[in-house]
Short mmCIF file of N, CA and C in Angstrom, two decimals:
data_model
loop_
_atom_site.label_atom_id
_atom_site.label_comp_id
_atom_site.label_asym_id
_atom_site.label_seq_id
_atom_site.Cartn_x
_atom_site.Cartn_y
_atom_site.Cartn_z
N ARG A 8 16.07 3.64 12.02
CA ARG A 8 17.03 4.09 13.00
C ARG A 8 18.43 4.12 12.42
N LEU A 9 18.79 3.10 11.64
CA LEU A 9 20.12 3.04 11.04
C LEU A 9 20.37 4.25 10.14
N LEU A 10 19.39 4.60 9.32
CA LEU A 10 19.54 5.76 8.45
C LEU A 10 19.75 7.04 9.27
N HIS A 11 18.98 7.17 10.32
CA HIS A 11 19.11 8.33 11.21
C HIS A 11 20.51 8.39 11.82
N GLU A 12 21.00 7.25 12.26
CA GLU A 12 22.34 7.19 12.86
C GLU A 12 23.42 7.60 11.86
N ARG A 13 23.16 7.37 10.57
CA ARG A 13 24.13 7.73 9.53
C ARG A 13 23.88 9.11 8.95
N GLY A 14 23.00 9.88 9.57
CA GLY A 14 22.76 11.25 9.14
C GLY A 14 21.83 11.39 7.95
N LYS A 15 21.14 10.34 7.60
CA LYS A 15 20.21 10.38 6.46
C LYS A 15 18.82 10.72 6.95
N VAL A 16 18.08 11.45 6.11
CA VAL A 16 16.72 11.86 6.45
C VAL A 16 15.76 11.24 5.44
N ILE A 17 14.82 10.45 5.95
CA ILE A 17 13.80 9.86 5.09
C ILE A 17 12.91 10.97 4.57
N GLY A 18 12.66 10.97 3.29
CA GLY A 18 11.86 12.03 2.65
C GLY A 18 12.73 13.09 2.01
N ARG A 19 13.99 13.16 2.43
CA ARG A 19 14.94 14.10 1.81
C ARG A 19 16.02 13.32 1.07
N ASP A 20 16.68 12.39 1.75
CA ASP A 20 17.78 11.61 1.16
C ASP A 20 17.31 10.28 0.57
N LEU A 21 16.17 9.80 1.05
CA LEU A 21 15.67 8.49 0.65
C LEU A 21 14.16 8.51 0.74
N GLY A 22 13.50 8.02 -0.30
CA GLY A 22 12.04 7.93 -0.28
C GLY A 22 11.62 6.50 -0.01
N ILE A 23 10.63 6.33 0.84
CA ILE A 23 10.13 5.00 1.19
C ILE A 23 8.63 4.98 0.98
N CYS A 24 8.16 3.91 0.34
CA CYS A 24 6.74 3.73 0.07
C CYS A 24 6.38 2.29 0.38
N GLY A 25 5.18 2.08 0.89
CA GLY A 25 4.72 0.73 1.20
C GLY A 25 3.33 0.51 0.65
N TYR A 26 2.74 -0.62 1.02
CA TYR A 26 1.36 -0.88 0.65
C TYR A 26 0.68 -1.63 1.79
N SER A 27 -0.52 -1.25 2.06
CA SER A 27 -1.30 -1.86 3.13
C SER A 27 -2.53 -1.02 3.36
N SER A 28 -2.75 -0.69 4.61
CA SER A 28 -3.84 0.21 4.98
C SER A 28 -3.30 1.24 5.96
N ILE A 29 -4.08 2.23 6.22
CA ILE A 29 -3.65 3.30 7.12
C ILE A 29 -3.28 2.75 8.49
N HIS A 30 -3.92 1.67 8.90
CA HIS A 30 -3.66 1.10 10.22
C HIS A 30 -2.24 0.57 10.36
N GLY A 31 -1.67 0.12 9.26
CA GLY A 31 -0.32 -0.40 9.32
C GLY A 31 0.76 0.66 9.43
N TYR A 32 0.43 1.89 9.07
CA TYR A 32 1.45 2.94 9.00
C TYR A 32 1.14 4.16 9.86
N ARG A 33 0.09 4.16 10.61
CA ARG A 33 -0.31 5.39 11.30
C ARG A 33 0.66 5.86 12.37
N ASN A 34 1.49 4.98 12.92
CA ASN A 34 2.41 5.38 13.98
C ASN A 34 3.84 5.60 13.49
N PHE A 35 4.05 5.61 12.18
CA PHE A 35 5.39 5.81 11.64
C PHE A 35 5.77 7.28 11.70
N HIS A 36 7.06 7.51 11.91
CA HIS A 36 7.58 8.88 11.84
C HIS A 36 8.88 8.85 11.06
N PRO A 37 8.98 9.55 9.96
CA PRO A 37 7.97 10.44 9.40
C PRO A 37 6.79 9.64 8.85
N SER A 38 5.69 10.34 8.58
CA SER A 38 4.50 9.66 8.07
C SER A 38 4.84 8.95 6.76
N MET A 39 4.25 7.79 6.57
CA MET A 39 4.59 6.91 5.46
C MET A 39 3.73 7.18 4.23
N THR A 40 4.34 7.14 3.06
CA THR A 40 3.61 7.12 1.79
C THR A 40 3.28 5.66 1.51
N PHE A 41 2.04 5.39 1.12
CA PHE A 41 1.67 4.00 0.87
C PHE A 41 0.50 3.91 -0.10
N LEU A 42 0.36 2.73 -0.67
CA LEU A 42 -0.78 2.41 -1.51
C LEU A 42 -1.83 1.76 -0.63
N ALA A 43 -2.95 2.45 -0.43
CA ALA A 43 -4.04 1.90 0.38
C ALA A 43 -4.84 0.94 -0.49
N LEU A 44 -4.91 -0.29 -0.06
CA LEU A 44 -5.61 -1.32 -0.81
C LEU A 44 -7.01 -1.52 -0.25
N PRO A 45 -8.00 -1.72 -1.12
CA PRO A 45 -9.38 -1.91 -0.66
C PRO A 45 -9.60 -3.37 -0.23
N HIS A 46 -9.15 -3.71 0.96
CA HIS A 46 -9.17 -5.10 1.42
C HIS A 46 -10.57 -5.71 1.40
N TYR A 47 -11.58 -4.95 1.79
CA TYR A 47 -12.94 -5.48 1.80
C TYR A 47 -13.38 -5.87 0.39
N GLU A 48 -13.17 -4.96 -0.56
CA GLU A 48 -13.54 -5.24 -1.95
C GLU A 48 -12.75 -6.43 -2.50
N MET A 49 -11.49 -6.53 -2.14
CA MET A 49 -10.67 -7.66 -2.59
C MET A 49 -11.25 -8.97 -2.05
N GLY A 50 -11.68 -8.97 -0.80
CA GLY A 50 -12.27 -10.17 -0.21
C GLY A 50 -13.57 -10.55 -0.86
N ILE A 51 -14.40 -9.56 -1.14
CA ILE A 51 -15.69 -9.82 -1.81
C ILE A 51 -15.46 -10.43 -3.18
N ARG A 52 -14.53 -9.88 -3.93
CA ARG A 52 -14.24 -10.42 -5.27
C ARG A 52 -13.68 -11.83 -5.19
N ALA A 53 -12.77 -12.06 -4.25
CA ALA A 53 -12.19 -13.40 -4.10
C ALA A 53 -13.27 -14.41 -3.71
N ALA A 54 -14.16 -14.02 -2.80
CA ALA A 54 -15.25 -14.93 -2.40
C ALA A 54 -16.16 -15.23 -3.58
N GLY A 55 -16.42 -14.23 -4.42
CA GLY A 55 -17.25 -14.45 -5.61
C GLY A 55 -16.61 -15.42 -6.58
N ILE A 56 -15.31 -15.32 -6.75
CA ILE A 56 -14.60 -16.25 -7.64
C ILE A 56 -14.66 -17.67 -7.08
N ILE A 57 -14.41 -17.80 -5.79
CA ILE A 57 -14.46 -19.13 -5.16
C ILE A 57 -15.86 -19.72 -5.25
N ALA A 58 -16.88 -18.90 -5.01
CA ALA A 58 -18.26 -19.38 -5.12
C ALA A 58 -18.56 -19.84 -6.54
N GLY A 59 -18.08 -19.10 -7.53
CA GLY A 59 -18.29 -19.49 -8.92
C GLY A 59 -17.62 -20.82 -9.24
N ILE A 60 -16.42 -21.02 -8.75
CA ILE A 60 -15.71 -22.29 -8.97
C ILE A 60 -16.50 -23.43 -8.34
N ARG A 61 -17.01 -23.21 -7.14
CA ARG A 61 -17.79 -24.26 -6.45
C ARG A 61 -19.07 -24.59 -7.20
N ARG A 62 -19.64 -23.61 -7.90
CA ARG A 62 -20.85 -23.85 -8.70
C ARG A 62 -20.53 -24.47 -10.05
N GLY A 63 -19.25 -24.65 -10.34
CA GLY A 63 -18.84 -25.24 -11.60
C GLY A 63 -18.67 -24.25 -12.73
N GLU A 64 -18.69 -22.98 -12.43
CA GLU A 64 -18.50 -21.97 -13.47
C GLU A 64 -17.06 -21.97 -13.95
N VAL A 65 -16.89 -21.66 -15.21
CA VAL A 65 -15.56 -21.52 -15.77
C VAL A 65 -15.10 -20.09 -15.48
N ILE A 66 -14.01 -19.99 -14.76
CA ILE A 66 -13.48 -18.69 -14.39
C ILE A 66 -12.38 -18.32 -15.38
N PRO A 67 -12.53 -17.22 -16.10
CA PRO A 67 -11.49 -16.84 -17.06
C PRO A 67 -10.17 -16.54 -16.35
N GLU A 68 -9.10 -16.99 -16.97
CA GLU A 68 -7.78 -16.71 -16.40
C GLU A 68 -7.41 -15.27 -16.67
N GLY A 69 -6.59 -14.75 -15.83
CA GLY A 69 -6.14 -13.37 -15.99
C GLY A 69 -6.13 -12.66 -14.66
N ASP A 70 -5.78 -11.41 -14.71
CA ASP A 70 -5.68 -10.61 -13.50
C ASP A 70 -7.00 -9.94 -13.17
N GLU A 71 -7.28 -9.80 -11.91
CA GLU A 71 -8.39 -8.98 -11.42
C GLU A 71 -7.79 -7.63 -11.07
N MET A 72 -8.30 -6.59 -11.64
CA MET A 72 -7.76 -5.26 -11.37
C MET A 72 -8.65 -4.55 -10.35
N ILE A 73 -8.02 -4.11 -9.28
CA ILE A 73 -8.71 -3.34 -8.26
C ILE A 73 -7.85 -2.11 -7.98
N ALA A 74 -8.45 -0.95 -8.04
CA ALA A 74 -7.69 0.29 -7.85
C ALA A 74 -7.42 0.54 -6.37
N GLY A 75 -6.20 0.92 -6.09
CA GLY A 75 -5.84 1.37 -4.76
C GLY A 75 -5.74 2.89 -4.78
N ARG A 76 -5.35 3.45 -3.66
CA ARG A 76 -5.25 4.90 -3.55
C ARG A 76 -3.90 5.23 -2.94
N VAL A 77 -3.14 6.11 -3.58
CA VAL A 77 -1.84 6.50 -3.05
C VAL A 77 -2.05 7.58 -2.00
N ILE A 78 -1.54 7.31 -0.80
CA ILE A 78 -1.60 8.27 0.30
C ILE A 78 -0.18 8.82 0.46
N ILE A 79 -0.01 10.11 0.21
CA ILE A 79 1.31 10.73 0.27
C ILE A 79 1.63 11.11 1.71
N GLY A 80 2.77 10.65 2.17
CA GLY A 80 3.25 11.01 3.50
C GLY A 80 4.60 11.70 3.40
N GLU A 81 5.19 11.96 4.54
CA GLU A 81 6.48 12.64 4.59
C GLU A 81 7.63 11.76 4.11
N SER A 82 7.42 10.44 4.05
CA SER A 82 8.51 9.53 3.68
C SER A 82 8.95 9.67 2.23
N THR A 83 8.15 10.36 1.41
CA THR A 83 8.54 10.63 0.01
C THR A 83 8.38 12.11 -0.33
N ALA A 84 8.30 12.94 0.67
CA ALA A 84 7.99 14.37 0.47
C ALA A 84 8.92 15.04 -0.54
N GLY A 85 10.19 14.71 -0.53
CA GLY A 85 11.13 15.35 -1.44
C GLY A 85 11.14 14.74 -2.84
N PHE A 86 10.32 13.71 -3.08
CA PHE A 86 10.36 12.99 -4.34
C PHE A 86 9.05 12.99 -5.09
N VAL A 87 7.96 13.41 -4.48
CA VAL A 87 6.63 13.30 -5.07
C VAL A 87 6.05 14.67 -5.32
N ARG A 88 5.52 14.84 -6.54
CA ARG A 88 4.78 16.06 -6.86
C ARG A 88 3.30 15.73 -6.77
N THR A 89 2.52 16.58 -6.18
CA THR A 89 1.09 16.32 -6.00
C THR A 89 0.23 17.19 -6.91
N THR A 90 0.73 17.57 -8.08
CA THR A 90 -0.03 18.41 -9.00
C THR A 90 -0.93 17.56 -9.87
#
């Protein structure tokens, strides 16, 4: 609202991107660009790691990589190329 009051247009003057799921951004106007995270897969992997720890397995340190999906909305329309 503040940007609108100052004459700024999201997607033209300022790009905004978030991360979550479609449910968190479906009522935004303009539509939001966001990184959709696979929450179910993340939970399954986390549960597997916890189960392994409980069984006494040695869990290698490091990052777990899970791919998300970029959903392009109007909030970055003037800044994102989709080629």
